Amino acid sequence: MAVHLGGIALDLTFTNRFTTELPADPIEVNQRRQVHKACFSRVTPVVASAPELVAHSREVAADLGIADPTGENADEFLSVFAGNTHLDGMDPYAMCYGGHQFGNWAGQLGDGRAIALGEIITPSGEHQTLQLKGAGPTPYSRSADGMAVLRSSIREFLCSEAMHHLGVPTTRALSLITTGDKVVRDMFYDGNAAPEPGAVVCRVAPSFVRFGSFEILAAQHDIDTLKQLADFTIRHDFPHLPNAEEPTSDTYAQWFTEIATRTADMIVHWMRVGFVHGVMNTDNMSILGLTIDYGPYGWVDNFDADWTPNTTDFGRKRYRFANQPHIAYWNLAQLGNSLVPLVDDVASLQAAIDGYIAHYSTAHRAMMLDKLGLSPDRDADEAEDLVAELLRVLQLTETDFTIFFRRLAEVPSGAQAMSDEELLGFIADAHYTPDSVSAETKAATATWIRRWLDDLADEARPDDERKAAMNAVNPKYVIRNYLAQLAIDKSEQGDHSMVNDLLEMLRNPYDEQPQFEEWAAKRPDWARSRPGCSTLSCSS
Ligand code: AMP
Ligand code: MG
């Protein structure tokens, strides 16, 4: 229904299928508790005392049919997406889910600081759930406060939009609003808690259901609710599956196969752009294969397969860059275990899991060949070997993952005739310490480039066409950790210009943007070990 407040129109049509079709927690008191036989608890966002809009995504606003969020509708927009105004038709709730954290079953988790305002239908007919992150406590807040600080909200807001523009499946972010209230955090977990500005991000996705949404119900042996949630998800988010209205054992198996495929495709994208999620717990895995829950994530600057930004994970590095495909597989296995009660034959779930491995390796190989401007039809073993050798070479000396591929695109196919020094000149910008690269490393790098040139020669593709194709999959602009941190430093002083400039830059990550050239550079040396620039804690 259209809701008009004070003469201005935030024309949102609420459909709220999650809360009308699935079982609710019967208790409506907002107290922390274990919830049973329910998919969600109704809860109201806390009022922000002095909300201020830091940034918004114009694309998301347009998709949702929200006109002029900073002009005529500014007051209402701010109030609604700070959580202060309850529009007619909203049905706010927090979702119940569990999860495996760092490989261990953690029991009930749930939306501890995320409150969905409701689900709307957009002008183009899509269903989207609007969810405020940092809008106050819920029954799932356990010992925490339900709030979010500005620094982590900036990181979530910018990265959601950056990923979208990079072509990576992701939840979106509509708005970033400071609340005017302070939130106390011990950022380094060293006993020095301090007040920080609080903020709320409005996230947007067709569904926020996670692997853990099913795991909690299976763990509670609540097969009835498990089936209801699975059927709901299939009916609305996977309607193309056979018997989606009345799922059979085969429907569940095919559904799980598709979840595995989507998850594999998402991870392939992460590996393409150099993204490390940082906390791939099963509660942070979307059933739609969207990147979700941007916490202590990071972007690989100098390529290091073993890198993780998350200080909480330094001991085992479970969620390091190169381990992400394996963890996704492990997480799918946990989801598969939870779906066993729905199928006649466990082998069908096992087949989906096995399919993940095959699909991932084919899709990853095709993606890496794309990055290299080579045809996906090449011999698979040779292609794997070329890629493996490249990843080895990239680690011989600190080499910027993003810059390397952009520079490689510049190498002309006739470069075989050049000297090693000339060849290396093309990619020298990508090296962090170009003056101290050893002779062996130089030789190995040149050898690899020559091998790649040989492969290019087989395909005889015009250089300009090949360069355009490479640049369309190898971004020039990513949200390097230190850039996010610089924007945070300014915003915490009340200057939100860099958040907005970064958002602008990240809208066109594959294009040359001379006005943002300095932000395409390597991570500066001062940022090498500064917290926020290379390491992050979960405290947010
Ligand atoms: P995360 O590691 O951010 O995915 O969070 C794991 C669980 O902790 C989820 O259930 C979150 O909702 C919850 N959580 C994280 N931070 C807070 C917070 N400040 N207040 C309440 N719950 C939180
Ligand atoms: Mg989470």
XYZ file of C-alpha atoms and ligand atoms in Angstrom:
564
model
C 0.000 0.000 0.000
C 1.196 3.528 -0.657
C 1.993 5.369 2.508
C 1.933 9.127 2.622
C 3.429 10.888 5.578
C 3.241 14.625 6.064
C 2.479 15.213 2.420
C 5.547 13.402 1.075
C 5.440 9.986 -0.446
C 7.662 7.032 0.361
C 5.677 4.839 -1.883
C 6.492 1.362 -0.574
C 4.208 -1.620 -1.024
C 4.753 -4.147 1.751
C 4.129 -7.827 1.067
C 5.785 -9.371 4.147
C 5.662 -12.975 2.973
C 8.241 -14.107 5.534
C 6.187 -12.964 8.506
C 2.797 -13.909 7.104
C 3.669 -17.397 5.841
C 6.139 -18.687 8.439
C 5.754 -19.465 12.141
C 6.458 -16.567 14.507
C 7.924 -16.680 17.972
C 4.768 -16.304 20.104
C 6.581 -14.164 22.697
C 6.680 -10.494 21.786
C 8.749 -9.196 24.698
C 12.159 -8.124 23.454
C 14.235 -10.248 25.809
C 17.174 -12.426 24.960
C 16.098 -16.039 24.811
C 16.199 -19.353 23.010
C 13.441 -19.393 20.425
C 11.685 -22.595 19.388
C 9.233 -23.612 16.674
C 9.683 -20.281 14.928
C 11.575 -18.624 12.087
C 11.524 -15.104 13.538
C 10.571 -12.839 16.426
C 8.702 -9.548 16.027
C 10.721 -6.664 17.374
C 10.852 -2.867 17.078
C 13.966 -0.871 16.162
C 15.284 1.545 18.787
C 14.881 5.239 18.094
C 18.018 7.011 16.895
C 18.360 10.308 18.767
C 19.801 12.483 15.985
C 19.983 10.627 12.674
C 22.083 12.017 9.859
C 22.427 10.627 6.343
C 26.041 9.811 5.495
C 25.461 8.221 2.092
C 22.922 6.345 0.043
C 22.984 4.216 -3.083
C 21.040 5.920 -5.843
C 20.770 2.659 -7.787
C 19.187 0.807 -4.879
C 16.836 3.705 -4.146
C 15.766 3.744 -7.796
C 15.235 -0.042 -7.841
C 13.034 0.222 -4.768
C 11.044 3.087 -6.277
C 12.247 5.621 -3.706
C 12.382 9.036 -5.307
C 14.623 11.876 -4.228
C 15.982 10.559 -0.899
C 18.129 13.642 -0.367
C 15.686 16.218 -1.713
C 11.995 16.420 -1.206
C 11.763 13.103 0.657
C 14.898 13.604 2.752
C 13.256 13.867 6.181
C 11.046 10.877 5.740
C 13.815 8.804 4.169
C 16.132 9.569 7.079
C 13.526 8.819 9.692
C 12.344 5.570 8.113
C 15.810 4.150 7.462
C 17.161 5.178 10.851
C 14.368 3.011 12.262
C 12.451 5.948 13.749
C 9.280 5.895 11.653
C 7.050 2.867 11.389
C 5.277 3.023 8.050
C 1.905 1.420 7.615
C 2.465 -2.075 6.294
C 5.821 -2.650 7.984
C 6.162 -5.775 10.118
C 9.605 -5.579 11.751
C 11.270 -8.791 12.874
C 14.561 -10.491 13.662
C 15.316 -13.847 12.058
C 16.192 -16.985 13.989
C 19.195 -18.971 12.806
C 22.098 -20.951 14.138
C 25.481 -21.659 12.715
C 28.889 -23.227 12.747
C 31.425 -20.607 13.781
C 35.054 -21.367 12.946
C 34.101 -24.999 12.452
C 32.175 -25.481 15.707
C 28.438 -25.681 16.205
C 27.436 -22.494 18.039
C 23.718 -23.154 18.571
C 21.256 -20.310 18.233
C 22.659 -17.076 16.803
C 20.012 -15.151 14.859
C 19.698 -11.495 13.931
C 21.324 -10.028 17.007
C 21.438 -6.549 15.592
C 19.602 -6.771 12.318
C 15.925 -5.914 12.175
C 14.018 -6.398 8.955
C 11.415 -3.671 8.462
C 9.486 -5.906 6.099
C 9.390 -7.093 2.536
C 8.265 -4.862 -0.308
C 7.436 -5.407 -3.942
C 9.375 -3.046 -6.158
C 8.038 -1.168 -9.180
C 9.581 -3.827 -11.424
C 7.826 -6.579 -9.478
C 10.741 -7.924 -7.417
C 10.393 -8.807 -3.774
C 13.032 -7.182 -1.587
C 13.475 -7.281 2.166
C 14.633 -4.068 3.839
C 16.783 -4.764 6.865
C 18.370 -2.332 9.308
C 21.715 -3.445 10.709
C 22.560 -1.789 14.013
C 18.981 -0.863 14.961
C 18.982 -2.256 18.475
C 18.730 -5.455 20.451
C 16.582 -8.449 19.617
C 15.888 -11.788 21.325
C 19.024 -13.009 19.496
C 21.442 -10.378 20.819
C 22.919 -12.721 23.451
C 25.360 -10.618 25.507
C 25.802 -7.862 22.900
C 24.038 -4.530 22.422
C 22.393 -4.805 19.024
C 24.175 -1.703 17.764
C 26.772 -1.078 15.050
C 29.546 1.491 14.900
C 30.199 3.904 12.062
C 33.484 2.295 10.955
C 31.988 -1.139 10.376
C 28.848 0.352 8.840
C 30.923 2.326 6.326
C 32.763 -0.875 5.451
C 29.523 -2.815 4.970
C 27.829 -0.046 2.999
C 30.718 0.568 0.597
C 31.629 -3.053 0.060
C 28.052 -4.147 -0.665
C 27.791 -1.595 -3.426
C 31.346 -2.190 -4.659
C 30.640 -5.909 -5.009
C 27.453 -5.252 -6.917
C 29.216 -3.016 -9.405
C 31.984 -5.606 -9.751
C 29.343 -8.126 -10.792
C 29.665 -10.222 -7.611
C 26.393 -11.570 -6.166
C 25.747 -9.643 -2.965
C 23.197 -8.155 -0.630
C 22.816 -4.448 -1.364
C 22.961 -1.357 0.804
C 20.425 1.445 0.481
C 21.556 3.870 3.144
C 24.146 4.650 5.784
C 22.906 6.790 8.643
C 24.640 7.876 11.834
C 22.319 7.633 14.810
C 23.688 10.438 16.965
C 24.201 7.875 19.741
C 27.486 6.499 21.005
C 28.297 2.807 21.029
C 31.057 1.422 23.230
C 33.485 -0.989 21.597
C 36.768 -2.579 22.567
C 38.176 -2.434 19.057
C 41.399 -4.330 19.762
C 39.994 -6.592 22.470
C 42.680 -5.220 24.776
C 40.575 -3.803 27.578
C 40.438 -0.290 26.120
C 36.758 0.087 25.365
C 35.788 3.498 24.018
C 32.638 5.211 22.768
C 32.300 5.408 18.997
C 29.634 6.935 16.745
C 26.738 4.547 16.116
C 25.264 3.940 12.686
C 22.585 1.986 10.853
C 22.866 0.497 7.377
C 19.743 -0.471 5.482
C 20.558 -3.698 3.663
C 18.430 -4.994 0.839
C 18.097 -8.535 -0.517
C 15.402 -10.796 -1.936
C 16.039 -13.058 1.059
C 18.260 -12.960 4.130
C 17.830 -16.679 4.800
C 21.139 -18.347 5.627
C 22.475 -21.899 5.780
C 22.156 -21.509 9.545
C 18.420 -20.814 9.239
C 18.009 -24.505 8.371
C 20.732 -25.789 10.654
C 19.047 -24.447 13.784
C 15.746 -26.176 12.954
C 17.461 -29.474 12.167
C 19.447 -29.208 15.419
C 16.189 -28.664 17.303
C 14.682 -31.701 15.495
C 11.900 -29.364 14.408
C 11.335 -31.023 11.046
C 7.936 -29.441 10.637
C 9.307 -25.888 10.701
C 12.363 -26.986 8.716
C 10.062 -28.173 5.938
C 8.005 -24.988 6.120
C 11.094 -22.807 5.702
C 12.495 -24.963 2.894
C 9.148 -24.960 1.083
C 8.822 -21.198 1.556
C 12.290 -20.590 0.142
C 11.747 -22.890 -2.826
C 8.294 -21.476 -3.573
C 9.447 -17.872 -3.586
C 13.139 -17.860 -4.429
C 13.491 -20.995 -6.570
C 10.096 -21.093 -8.328
C 11.644 -22.573 -11.493
C 12.384 -25.888 -9.727
C 10.082 -28.815 -10.551
C 7.149 -29.029 -8.135
C 8.196 -25.803 -6.451
C 4.685 -25.323 -5.076
C 4.594 -28.824 -3.576
C 8.225 -29.905 -3.222
C 9.125 -33.570 -3.451
C 12.311 -35.283 -2.328
C 13.680 -34.634 -5.796
C 12.809 -30.927 -5.583
C 14.845 -30.605 -2.372
C 17.798 -32.368 -3.981
C 17.662 -30.139 -7.042
C 17.336 -27.101 -4.809
C 20.424 -28.099 -2.858
C 22.270 -28.666 -6.143
C 21.402 -25.142 -7.204
C 22.485 -23.691 -3.844
C 25.826 -25.476 -4.308
C 26.215 -24.098 -7.829
C 25.343 -20.559 -6.798
C 27.733 -20.776 -3.865
C 30.523 -22.007 -6.132
C 29.883 -19.162 -8.566
C 29.990 -16.622 -5.737
C 33.338 -17.938 -4.508
C 34.750 -17.893 -8.047
C 33.885 -14.199 -8.169
C 35.622 -13.605 -4.834
C 38.737 -15.302 -6.183
C 38.529 -13.203 -9.329
C 38.444 -9.837 -7.567
C 40.693 -10.726 -4.620
C 38.077 -10.639 -1.863
C 38.513 -12.387 1.475
C 35.243 -12.606 3.413
C 36.982 -13.192 6.712
C 34.120 -14.907 8.594
C 32.679 -17.675 6.456
C 30.648 -19.144 9.283
C 27.523 -20.988 8.142
C 25.341 -18.214 9.547
C 27.062 -15.881 7.086
C 26.223 -18.012 4.027
C 23.211 -16.859 2.034
C 20.805 -19.439 0.665
C 20.741 -17.392 -2.554
C 24.518 -17.487 -2.962
C 24.884 -13.791 -2.173
C 27.866 -12.353 -0.375
C 26.443 -11.404 3.011
C 27.625 -9.933 6.320
C 30.560 -7.690 5.614
C 32.625 -7.739 8.788
C 36.404 -8.127 8.960
C 36.662 -8.731 5.210
C 39.627 -7.599 3.165
C 40.957 -7.190 -0.333
C 44.191 -8.841 -1.265
C 46.761 -6.132 -1.975
C 50.001 -8.083 -2.453
C 48.871 -11.534 -3.510
C 49.166 -14.048 -0.703
C 47.055 -17.184 -0.909
C 47.273 -17.575 2.873
C 46.193 -14.078 3.785
C 43.261 -13.298 6.050
C 42.455 -9.862 7.451
C 40.574 -11.269 10.462
C 42.678 -11.096 13.645
C 40.313 -13.573 15.322
C 41.382 -16.127 12.704
C 45.145 -15.573 12.855
C 45.760 -18.819 14.722
C 44.369 -21.236 12.147
C 43.642 -18.958 9.200
C 40.585 -21.046 8.455
C 39.134 -18.305 6.265
C 42.298 -17.368 4.358
C 41.971 -16.386 0.694
C 42.804 -19.715 -0.897
C 40.792 -21.727 1.605
C 37.476 -20.084 0.716
C 36.422 -22.688 -1.877
C 37.089 -25.486 0.638
C 35.180 -23.733 3.381
C 32.199 -23.167 1.112
C 32.221 -26.922 0.487
C 32.387 -27.636 4.214
C 29.554 -25.195 4.843
C 27.448 -26.820 2.125
C 28.021 -30.158 3.819
C 26.577 -28.703 7.047
C 23.550 -27.428 5.149
C 23.203 -30.806 3.435
C 23.188 -32.546 6.828
C 20.322 -30.298 7.892
C 18.299 -31.182 4.813
C 18.600 -34.957 5.291
C 15.151 -35.204 6.964
C 13.557 -33.804 3.786
C 14.857 -36.335 1.279
C 14.237 -40.041 0.685
C 17.765 -40.666 -0.419
C 20.831 -39.070 1.145
C 22.826 -39.949 -1.976
C 21.040 -37.150 -3.867
C 22.434 -34.602 -1.400
C 25.863 -36.167 -1.617
C 25.691 -35.858 -5.410
C 25.045 -32.123 -5.058
C 28.066 -31.746 -2.815
C 30.216 -33.695 -5.261
C 28.818 -31.498 -8.018
C 30.105 -28.454 -6.191
C 33.700 -29.618 -6.598
C 33.330 -30.273 -10.319
C 31.435 -27.051 -10.929
C 33.848 -24.953 -8.909
C 36.938 -26.272 -10.625
C 35.494 -25.755 -14.121
C 34.173 -22.285 -13.290
C 37.385 -21.256 -11.544
C 39.511 -22.366 -14.487
C 37.265 -20.481 -16.940
C 37.438 -17.389 -14.733
C 41.236 -17.462 -14.535
C 41.472 -17.904 -18.312
C 39.191 -14.875 -18.654
C 41.504 -12.886 -16.415
C 44.366 -13.879 -18.695
C 42.522 -13.072 -21.910
C 42.606 -16.716 -23.002
C 39.839 -18.874 -24.399
C 37.991 -21.205 -21.969
C 38.338 -24.025 -24.513
C 42.017 -24.560 -23.814
C 43.279 -27.897 -22.549
C 42.182 -28.067 -18.912
C 45.392 -29.527 -17.463
C 47.600 -27.068 -19.269
C 45.397 -24.185 -18.195
C 45.496 -25.348 -14.554
C 49.240 -25.547 -14.751
C 49.572 -22.068 -16.247
C 47.400 -20.650 -13.468
C 49.191 -22.547 -10.710
C 52.532 -21.310 -11.960
C 51.232 -17.742 -12.108
C 50.003 -17.890 -8.517
C 53.406 -19.231 -7.468
C 55.218 -16.455 -9.330
C 52.957 -13.755 -7.873
C 54.128 -14.764 -4.409
C 57.857 -14.764 -5.142
C 57.930 -11.047 -4.477
C 55.092 -8.887 -3.142
C 52.927 -8.323 -6.206
C 49.699 -6.378 -6.249
C 46.910 -8.717 -7.368
C 44.698 -5.976 -8.834
C 47.390 -3.989 -10.623
C 49.130 -7.066 -12.026
C 46.233 -8.105 -14.264
C 45.580 -4.565 -15.499
C 49.241 -4.210 -16.419
C 49.371 -7.645 -18.036
C 46.561 -6.566 -20.368
C 48.948 -3.932 -21.750
C 51.543 -6.472 -22.922
C 51.303 -6.705 -26.726
C 51.190 -10.129 -28.359
C 54.414 -9.323 -30.215
C 56.319 -8.933 -26.953
C 58.067 -12.314 -27.296
C 60.836 -10.475 -29.139
C 61.481 -8.154 -26.188
C 64.181 -8.607 -23.560
C 63.254 -9.864 -20.092
C 63.818 -6.359 -18.700
C 61.412 -4.883 -21.216
C 58.791 -7.525 -20.488
C 59.097 -6.988 -16.740
C 58.734 -3.248 -17.295
C 55.062 -3.799 -18.115
C 54.255 -5.201 -14.699
C 56.860 -3.386 -12.574
C 54.144 -1.144 -11.127
C 52.589 -4.161 -9.477
C 55.696 -4.952 -7.421
C 55.808 -3.545 -3.896
C 59.597 -3.433 -3.729
C 60.651 -3.243 -7.391
C 64.256 -2.422 -6.518
C 64.837 -5.572 -4.547
C 63.311 -8.216 -6.795
C 65.833 -11.022 -7.116
C 67.266 -12.218 -10.424
C 65.568 -15.604 -9.946
C 62.189 -13.963 -9.408
C 62.679 -11.781 -12.443
C 63.586 -14.796 -14.535
C 60.620 -16.828 -13.276
C 58.249 -13.934 -13.953
C 59.575 -13.354 -17.459
C 59.408 -17.084 -18.181
C 55.774 -17.133 -17.118
C 54.940 -14.091 -19.256
C 56.574 -15.757 -22.273
C 54.598 -18.915 -21.691
C 51.399 -16.859 -21.524
C 52.413 -15.034 -24.725
C 52.830 -18.410 -26.417
C 49.291 -19.308 -25.398
C 48.001 -15.967 -26.649
C 49.708 -16.574 -29.970
C 47.641 -19.779 -30.446
C 44.478 -17.715 -30.325
C 45.501 -14.829 -32.578
C 43.005 -12.463 -30.979
C 43.568 -8.773 -31.763
C 45.385 -7.047 -28.870
C 42.830 -4.298 -28.352
C 39.960 -6.791 -28.218
C 41.849 -9.030 -25.804
C 42.804 -6.068 -23.601
C 39.188 -4.876 -23.442
C 38.072 -8.389 -22.477
C 40.716 -8.627 -19.742
C 39.853 -5.192 -18.378
C 36.199 -6.160 -18.220
C 36.951 -8.883 -15.648
C 40.024 -7.440 -13.908
C 38.916 -4.407 -11.905
C 41.044 -1.315 -11.723
C 39.318 0.003 -8.583
C 38.561 -2.080 -5.530
C 37.890 -0.961 -2.011
C 41.353 -1.509 -0.689
C 41.363 -1.801 3.073
C 43.381 1.347 3.575
C 40.968 3.375 1.408
C 38.039 2.307 3.542
C 40.058 3.226 6.627
C 40.899 6.710 5.302
C 37.218 7.302 4.615
C 36.387 6.079 8.130
C 38.957 8.420 9.714
C 37.363 11.394 7.937
C 33.797 10.376 8.646
C 34.518 9.940 12.330
C 35.542 13.628 12.235
C 32.217 14.494 10.584
C 33.472 14.724 7.001
C 31.647 12.146 4.896
C 33.028 13.308 1.557
C 35.428 10.415 1.070
C 32.723 7.807 1.699
C 30.741 9.408 -1.079
C 33.757 9.788 -3.364
C 34.648 6.125 -2.886
C 31.074 5.137 -3.616
C 31.311 7.124 -6.837
C 34.601 5.477 -7.777
C 33.326 1.989 -6.979
C 30.345 2.425 -9.304
C 32.667 1.951 -12.303
C 35.390 -0.411 -11.126
C 36.495 -1.532 -14.581
C 36.734 1.901 -16.177
C 39.628 4.289 -16.295
C 38.678 7.171 -13.995
C 41.492 9.733 -14.099
C 39.973 11.724 -11.229
C 40.421 8.668 -8.974
C 43.784 7.511 -10.311
C 45.535 7.827 -6.936
C 43.069 5.331 -5.457
C 44.104 2.702 -7.995
C 47.629 2.710 -6.596
C 49.269 0.075 -4.427
C 48.617 0.160 -0.694
C 51.014 2.787 0.698
C 53.697 1.643 3.080
C 52.209 3.367 6.134
C 49.121 1.155 5.724
C 51.066 -2.108 5.751
C 50.396 -2.939 9.369
C 47.979 -0.284 10.533
C 44.805 -1.800 12.048
C 41.874 -1.392 9.679
C 44.251 -1.291 6.704
C 45.577 -4.821 6.850
C 44.032 -6.391 9.930
C 40.581 -6.173 11.426
C 38.951 -7.559 14.494
C 35.371 -8.790 14.661
C 34.525 -5.938 17.042
C 31.960 -3.896 15.201
P 28.757 -12.037 12.886
O 30.071 -12.599 13.293
O 28.746 -10.531 12.697
O 28.161 -12.740 11.718
O 27.783 -12.236 14.101
C 27.524 -13.479 14.687
C 26.302 -13.374 15.541
O 26.483 -12.370 16.546
C 25.038 -12.977 14.778
O 23.982 -13.662 15.376
C 24.965 -11.497 15.022
O 23.647 -10.995 14.883
C 25.460 -11.393 16.457
N 26.025 -10.071 16.734
C 27.171 -9.539 16.255
N 27.358 -8.300 16.731
C 26.317 -8.027 17.548
C 25.927 -6.911 18.337
N 26.643 -5.795 18.410
N 24.777 -7.006 19.043
C 24.033 -8.113 18.994
N 24.341 -9.200 18.300
C 25.459 -9.161 17.564
Mg 26.584 -12.696 10.661
